[in-house]
Amino acid sequence: MQAQQKENIISSDRSVILNLSELWSYRELFYFFTWREVKVKYKQTALGVIWVVLQPLIMVAIFSFFFGHALKNDNFLGLPYPVFVFSGLLLWNFFSSSVNTAGNSMLTNAPIIKKIYFPRIIIPVSALLVSGVDFIVAFVAFVVTLIYYQVHVDVLALIVFWPLALVFVLLGTLGISCGLAALNVKYRDFRYIIPFGLQIALFVSPVIYPASNTSNPWVNYVLALNPMYAAINFFRVPLTGTSEMNFFLVMISSVSAIVFLLLGIYYFKKTEAFFADIA
Amino acid sequence: MKPILEIEHVSKRFRLHHQGASYLSFRDRITNLFKSTDVTEDFWAVYDISFQVQPGESIGIIGRNGAGKSTLLKILSRITPPTSGRIISRGRIASLLEVGTGFHQELNGRENIYMNGSILGMKKAEIDKHFDEIVDFSGTENFLDTPLKHYSSGMQLRLAFAVAAHLEPEILIIDEVLAVGDAEFQRKCLKKMEDVSRGGRTILFVSHNLVAVGNLCTRGVLLKSGRVVAEGDVKDVIRAYQMDFEMNQNTLWQRTTTSRAPLWFETIKIQLNGDQPALSLTIDLALRSERKHSKGFLAFDIINSLGVTVMQAIPRIDPFIEYQPGLQNLEISIDLPPLVPDTYSLSPWLGAHNNETFDMVNNAVMFEINESPTKGRTFPHTYDHGSIVPPSSVLKYTK
């Protein structure tokens, strides 16, 4: 044993700042949690991994069949409806499945939390990583769709806006997921609130139909608090150009994503020490 | 040399909410906004605990149920924070409060070894290095690619302990994980832990099994109601614990708190009758039912002063304990085998056939046996060689 060991102090003081060096030392656990969920997810299914591609494709088909016809006269930013809805669903599915699994993750992993210490934030973050794996597969399917419909893509805009869209999706999703995961430990009501919230959020996000601007600016401002608003708008820029984007609303949404991130992580860190006592 | 672990005035308080719910619902929060009638009671699970651990030492933490042992281990493992006080550790701590944490029924043996090892704090490279030893120790080499759900519970346990046994932290915290598994496997585990402690690692061991603590540890800490009441050489501490056990000997137990079970013990009273080796125990029980429950039956564990359960009696109740609001009384008799002089305790259990537990009271009542089971002989009986002296005779002796 080394003569000079690093001293660790356990006390009642808790920091609300993420300890990044500790997280780095636990990097393998991120991998194992994610790997476990990915492995388990499609076990004992006949189609297995094919479900990852099939799920978004079926959703696109359903939305195209119903909304594509119903909203025939609308303007989908000049895109074929399947491409339009897929571009939104791609990000939306990542957000929704992350929030859903991460929101319940502290409870499903309660037996582990009560027996072993590790930075708790690994659990909701690995829920995001699991959805990330699905996202990558769906993304490939999306690119194939773009090629099939011969959509014109602005490569320069793509290099700027797709990474930007991903960054904002990640910030918003991470914040909301962590916040809900922590809230769910204390108030189990969130187990029921989350699915409803996600359904409402799907209809106020510009996924199925374009971001329609109502005449009342305040309604627009409120709707723009949704962090997915900016992300989906950014993501569509390389396909449609920026002509129809409302920069002010996108700005609100971007700031909101950052606020959600800070609030979510702050609340998570503030309450995480007591998860084992009440989970 | 500096101590590897310094525990300084550690206390942990739990708030007991008397509404019964341990977590709040949003509705509670909202309704409570307008009234402040939330009845809470402070409960100090551990209070002002201080001791030091030197590198390479193995320390046994003993005490009765509810003495604060598990809470102390949870604080040391960083699972729950102390309310006050602090702990300085100078080494990597790994804790084993349960075997098989993070096991997933759908994953196969190989995958579970990696998952579990990683949760316990092993690096992938360490698991790779020990993989063959782990498989060897658990004896599951033919099932590595079988999903865990097809393992027997014994196999799962062996696999879980095998992973845990290959942890290599400077400080290892172990909570009664040995209380499970068959005797052969328990011996294997104890052997492994002795090797670990001889290998210079520091061990904190919590167990009811005083034999295991005595064999494994050099120093002991005795907890009572969340406080340290004795500390020092493990033999002295075990003796202090046994003394305390005897002083509290009691033949009547009465419920002082309310129970949420549908059927529970209200009073338990025992009386020892007869002479060795034909002693019998009469147990008077009063049970109370509040709600409808499935058919119940009783079991009685008899535990010696080392904390080892020596036997279990399962009296036949014809037909069963049926639901009947209010009190029911039972009188039960247990014929005791010839027992080694010692203080024994009785833990009654009340449950249903589907393994549902309604109520159990650990070490509810006690009785002492002073007489030798082999009267007229001078051979001394000690619990080191078991608690029961079965009748034996020589059938043939050829010179």
PDB file of C-alpha atoms in Angstrom, chain B residues 113-254:
ATOM      1  CA  ILE B 113     -19.926 -10.898 -13.768  1.00  0.00           C
ATOM      2  CA  TYR B 114     -18.905  -7.750 -15.643  1.00  0.00           C
ATOM      3  CA  MET B 115     -21.964  -5.766 -14.620  1.00  0.00           C
ATOM      4  CA  ASN B 116     -21.771  -6.700 -10.954  1.00  0.00           C
ATOM      5  CA  GLY B 117     -17.995  -6.279 -10.777  1.00  0.00           C
ATOM      6  CA  SER B 118     -18.262  -2.863 -12.303  1.00  0.00           C
ATOM      7  CA  ILE B 119     -20.976  -1.726  -9.892  1.00  0.00           C
ATOM      8  CA  LEU B 120     -18.842  -2.921  -6.995  1.00  0.00           C
ATOM      9  CA  GLY B 121     -16.089  -0.641  -8.248  1.00  0.00           C
ATOM     10  CA  MET B 122     -13.834  -2.963 -10.216  1.00  0.00           C
ATOM     11  CA  LYS B 123     -12.217  -1.771 -13.401  1.00  0.00           C
ATOM     12  CA  LYS B 124     -12.845  -3.813 -16.528  1.00  0.00           C
ATOM     13  CA  ALA B 125      -9.163  -4.738 -16.652  1.00  0.00           C
ATOM     14  CA  GLU B 126      -9.380  -6.111 -13.090  1.00  0.00           C
ATOM     15  CA  ILE B 127     -12.415  -8.188 -13.967  1.00  0.00           C
ATOM     16  CA  ASP B 128     -10.635  -9.511 -17.064  1.00  0.00           C
ATOM     17  CA  LYS B 129      -7.686 -10.455 -14.912  1.00  0.00           C
ATOM     18  CA  HIS B 130      -9.743 -12.336 -12.337  1.00  0.00           C
ATOM     19  CA  PHE B 131     -12.388 -13.670 -14.694  1.00  0.00           C
ATOM     20  CA  ASP B 132     -11.193 -17.276 -14.696  1.00  0.00           C
ATOM     21  CA  GLU B 133     -10.726 -17.310 -10.910  1.00  0.00           C
ATOM     22  CA  ILE B 134     -14.227 -15.926 -10.413  1.00  0.00           C
ATOM     23  CA  VAL B 135     -15.754 -18.570 -12.664  1.00  0.00           C
ATOM     24  CA  ASP B 136     -13.696 -21.226 -10.968  1.00  0.00           C
ATOM     25  CA  PHE B 137     -14.654 -20.106  -7.466  1.00  0.00           C
ATOM     26  CA  SER B 138     -18.358 -20.014  -8.320  1.00  0.00           C
ATOM     27  CA  GLY B 139     -18.350 -23.366 -10.109  1.00  0.00           C
ATOM     28  CA  THR B 140     -20.599 -22.126 -12.910  1.00  0.00           C
ATOM     29  CA  GLU B 141     -18.312 -22.639 -15.901  1.00  0.00           C
ATOM     30  CA  ASN B 142     -20.898 -24.649 -17.822  1.00  0.00           C
ATOM     31  CA  PHE B 143     -23.561 -21.973 -17.469  1.00  0.00           C
ATOM     32  CA  LEU B 144     -21.655 -18.860 -18.490  1.00  0.00           C
ATOM     33  CA  ASP B 145     -23.809 -18.322 -21.559  1.00  0.00           C
ATOM     34  CA  THR B 146     -27.097 -19.163 -19.849  1.00  0.00           C
ATOM     35  CA  PRO B 147     -29.352 -16.282 -18.766  1.00  0.00           C
ATOM     36  CA  LEU B 148     -29.282 -15.796 -15.023  1.00  0.00           C
ATOM     37  CA  LYS B 149     -33.005 -16.482 -14.727  1.00  0.00           C
ATOM     38  CA  HIS B 150     -32.300 -20.157 -15.408  1.00  0.00           C
ATOM     39  CA  TYR B 151     -29.783 -20.388 -12.548  1.00  0.00           C
ATOM     40  CA  SER B 152     -30.804 -21.906  -9.247  1.00  0.00           C
ATOM     41  CA  SER B 153     -30.773 -19.456  -6.364  1.00  0.00           C
ATOM     42  CA  GLY B 154     -27.730 -21.225  -4.932  1.00  0.00           C
ATOM     43  CA  MET B 155     -25.843 -20.786  -8.172  1.00  0.00           C
ATOM     44  CA  GLN B 156     -26.737 -17.101  -8.347  1.00  0.00           C
ATOM     45  CA  LEU B 157     -25.451 -16.668  -4.842  1.00  0.00           C
ATOM     46  CA  ARG B 158     -22.203 -18.470  -5.551  1.00  0.00           C
ATOM     47  CA  LEU B 159     -21.627 -16.379  -8.644  1.00  0.00           C
ATOM     48  CA  ALA B 160     -22.392 -13.197  -6.718  1.00  0.00           C
ATOM     49  CA  PHE B 161     -20.034 -14.016  -3.885  1.00  0.00           C
ATOM     50  CA  ALA B 162     -17.321 -15.094  -6.307  1.00  0.00           C
ATOM     51  CA  VAL B 163     -17.362 -11.646  -7.903  1.00  0.00           C
ATOM     52  CA  ALA B 164     -17.362  -9.895  -4.551  1.00  0.00           C
ATOM     53  CA  ALA B 165     -14.542 -12.062  -3.208  1.00  0.00           C
ATOM     54  CA  HIS B 166     -12.244 -10.777  -5.923  1.00  0.00           C
ATOM     55  CA  LEU B 167     -12.640  -7.145  -5.052  1.00  0.00           C
ATOM     56  CA  GLU B 168      -9.315  -5.643  -4.124  1.00  0.00           C
ATOM     57  CA  PRO B 169      -9.949  -2.429  -2.244  1.00  0.00           C
ATOM     58  CA  GLU B 170      -7.853  -1.253   0.694  1.00  0.00           C
ATOM     59  CA  ILE B 171     -10.933  -1.256   2.921  1.00  0.00           C
ATOM     60  CA  LEU B 172     -13.642  -3.873   2.572  1.00  0.00           C
ATOM     61  CA  ILE B 173     -16.988  -3.438   4.306  1.00  0.00           C
ATOM     62  CA  ILE B 174     -19.081  -6.577   4.640  1.00  0.00           C
ATOM     63  CA  ASP B 175     -22.587  -6.897   5.990  1.00  0.00           C
ATOM     64  CA  GLU B 176     -23.846 -10.347   6.900  1.00  0.00           C
ATOM     65  CA  VAL B 177     -23.674 -11.628   3.370  1.00  0.00           C
ATOM     66  CA  LEU B 178     -22.574 -14.924   4.796  1.00  0.00           C
ATOM     67  CA  ALA B 179     -25.912 -15.542   6.407  1.00  0.00           C
ATOM     68  CA  VAL B 180     -27.029 -17.168   3.182  1.00  0.00           C
ATOM     69  CA  GLY B 181     -26.020 -20.224   1.240  1.00  0.00           C
ATOM     70  CA  ASP B 182     -25.320 -23.765   2.280  1.00  0.00           C
ATOM     71  CA  ALA B 183     -22.834 -24.697   4.975  1.00  0.00           C
ATOM     72  CA  GLU B 184     -20.188 -25.833   2.516  1.00  0.00           C
ATOM     73  CA  PHE B 185     -20.368 -22.545   0.665  1.00  0.00           C
ATOM     74  CA  GLN B 186     -20.340 -20.510   3.880  1.00  0.00           C
ATOM     75  CA  ARG B 187     -17.138 -22.250   4.905  1.00  0.00           C
ATOM     76  CA  LYS B 188     -15.623 -21.446   1.524  1.00  0.00           C
ATOM     77  CA  CYS B 189     -16.593 -17.795   1.930  1.00  0.00           C
ATOM     78  CA  LEU B 190     -15.168 -17.525   5.437  1.00  0.00           C
ATOM     79  CA  LYS B 191     -11.948 -19.124   4.240  1.00  0.00           C
ATOM     80  CA  LYS B 192     -11.744 -16.609   1.411  1.00  0.00           C
ATOM     81  CA  MET B 193     -12.329 -13.742   3.793  1.00  0.00           C
ATOM     82  CA  GLU B 194      -9.636 -14.986   6.138  1.00  0.00           C
ATOM     83  CA  ASP B 195      -7.251 -15.025   3.175  1.00  0.00           C
ATOM     84  CA  VAL B 196      -8.293 -11.499   2.333  1.00  0.00           C
ATOM     85  CA  SER B 197      -7.652 -10.220   5.831  1.00  0.00           C
ATOM     86  CA  ARG B 198      -4.331 -12.035   6.016  1.00  0.00           C
ATOM     87  CA  GLY B 199      -3.447 -10.388   2.714  1.00  0.00           C
ATOM     88  CA  GLY B 200      -3.162  -7.098   4.613  1.00  0.00           C
ATOM     89  CA  ARG B 201      -6.496  -5.652   3.683  1.00  0.00           C
ATOM     90  CA  THR B 202      -8.644  -3.810   6.197  1.00  0.00           C
ATOM     91  CA  ILE B 203     -12.024  -5.382   6.854  1.00  0.00           C
ATOM     92  CA  LEU B 204     -15.115  -4.107   8.623  1.00  0.00           C
ATOM     93  CA  PHE B 205     -17.429  -7.005   9.233  1.00  0.00           C
ATOM     94  CA  VAL B 206     -20.952  -6.919  10.575  1.00  0.00           C
ATOM     95  CA  SER B 207     -22.626 -10.125  11.567  1.00  0.00           C
ATOM     96  CA  HIS B 208     -24.900 -11.796  14.034  1.00  0.00           C
ATOM     97  CA  ASN B 209     -22.748 -14.846  13.797  1.00  0.00           C
ATOM     98  CA  LEU B 210     -20.345 -14.312  16.678  1.00  0.00           C
ATOM     99  CA  VAL B 211     -18.347 -17.395  15.731  1.00  0.00           C
ATOM    100  CA  ALA B 212     -17.563 -15.895  12.359  1.00  0.00           C
ATOM    101  CA  VAL B 213     -16.743 -12.523  13.910  1.00  0.00           C
ATOM    102  CA  GLY B 214     -14.513 -14.181  16.499  1.00  0.00           C
ATOM    103  CA  ASN B 215     -12.617 -16.125  13.854  1.00  0.00           C
ATOM    104  CA  LEU B 216     -12.229 -13.356  11.383  1.00  0.00           C
ATOM    105  CA  CYS B 217     -11.693 -10.234  13.420  1.00  0.00           C
ATOM    106  CA  THR B 218      -9.054  -9.074  15.835  1.00  0.00           C
ATOM    107  CA  ARG B 219     -10.943  -6.122  17.227  1.00  0.00           C
ATOM    108  CA  GLY B 220     -14.582  -5.570  17.934  1.00  0.00           C
ATOM    109  CA  VAL B 221     -17.001  -2.694  18.366  1.00  0.00           C
ATOM    110  CA  LEU B 222     -20.254  -3.267  20.199  1.00  0.00           C
ATOM    111  CA  LEU B 223     -23.168  -1.025  19.313  1.00  0.00           C
ATOM    112  CA  LYS B 224     -26.273  -0.576  21.377  1.00  0.00           C
ATOM    113  CA  SER B 225     -29.075   1.815  20.478  1.00  0.00           C
ATOM    114  CA  GLY B 226     -26.817   3.618  18.038  1.00  0.00           C
ATOM    115  CA  ARG B 227     -23.950   4.153  20.484  1.00  0.00           C
ATOM    116  CA  VAL B 228     -20.620   2.431  20.975  1.00  0.00           C
ATOM    117  CA  VAL B 229     -20.767   0.611  24.310  1.00  0.00           C
ATOM    118  CA  ALA B 230     -17.634  -1.516  24.060  1.00  0.00           C
ATOM    119  CA  GLU B 231     -14.546  -1.502  21.903  1.00  0.00           C
ATOM    120  CA  GLY B 232     -11.352  -3.499  21.972  1.00  0.00           C
ATOM    121  CA  ASP B 233     -10.166  -7.085  21.670  1.00  0.00           C
ATOM    122  CA  VAL B 234     -12.793  -9.064  19.809  1.00  0.00           C
ATOM    123  CA  LYS B 235     -13.066 -11.714  22.542  1.00  0.00           C
ATOM    124  CA  ASP B 236     -13.807  -9.099  25.212  1.00  0.00           C
ATOM    125  CA  VAL B 237     -16.368  -7.399  23.040  1.00  0.00           C
ATOM    126  CA  ILE B 238     -18.115 -10.672  22.270  1.00  0.00           C
ATOM    127  CA  ARG B 239     -18.199 -11.407  25.986  1.00  0.00           C
ATOM    128  CA  ALA B 240     -19.674  -7.978  26.679  1.00  0.00           C
ATOM    129  CA  TYR B 241     -22.334  -8.641  24.077  1.00  0.00           C
ATOM    130  CA  GLN B 242     -23.205 -11.988  25.619  1.00  0.00           C
ATOM    131  CA  MET B 243     -23.395 -10.446  29.075  1.00  0.00           C
ATOM    132  CA  ASP B 244     -25.720  -7.786  27.783  1.00  0.00           C
ATOM    133  CA  PHE B 245     -27.740 -10.500  26.114  1.00  0.00           C
ATOM    134  CA  GLU B 246     -28.086 -12.393  29.372  1.00  0.00           C
ATOM    135  CA  MET B 247     -28.896  -9.379  31.476  1.00  0.00           C
ATOM    136  CA  ASN B 248     -31.761  -8.567  29.228  1.00  0.00           C
ATOM    137  CA  GLN B 249     -33.157 -12.024  29.505  1.00  0.00           C
ATOM    138  CA  ASN B 250     -36.840 -11.833  29.570  1.00  0.00           C
ATOM    139  CA  THR B 251     -39.626 -14.354  29.398  1.00  0.00           C
ATOM    140  CA  LEU B 252     -42.356 -11.937  28.407  1.00  0.00           C
ATOM    141  CA  TRP B 253     -42.535  -9.764  25.331  1.00  0.00           C
ATOM    142  CA  GLN B 254     -45.261  -7.223  24.654  1.00  0.00           C
TER     143      GLN B 254
END
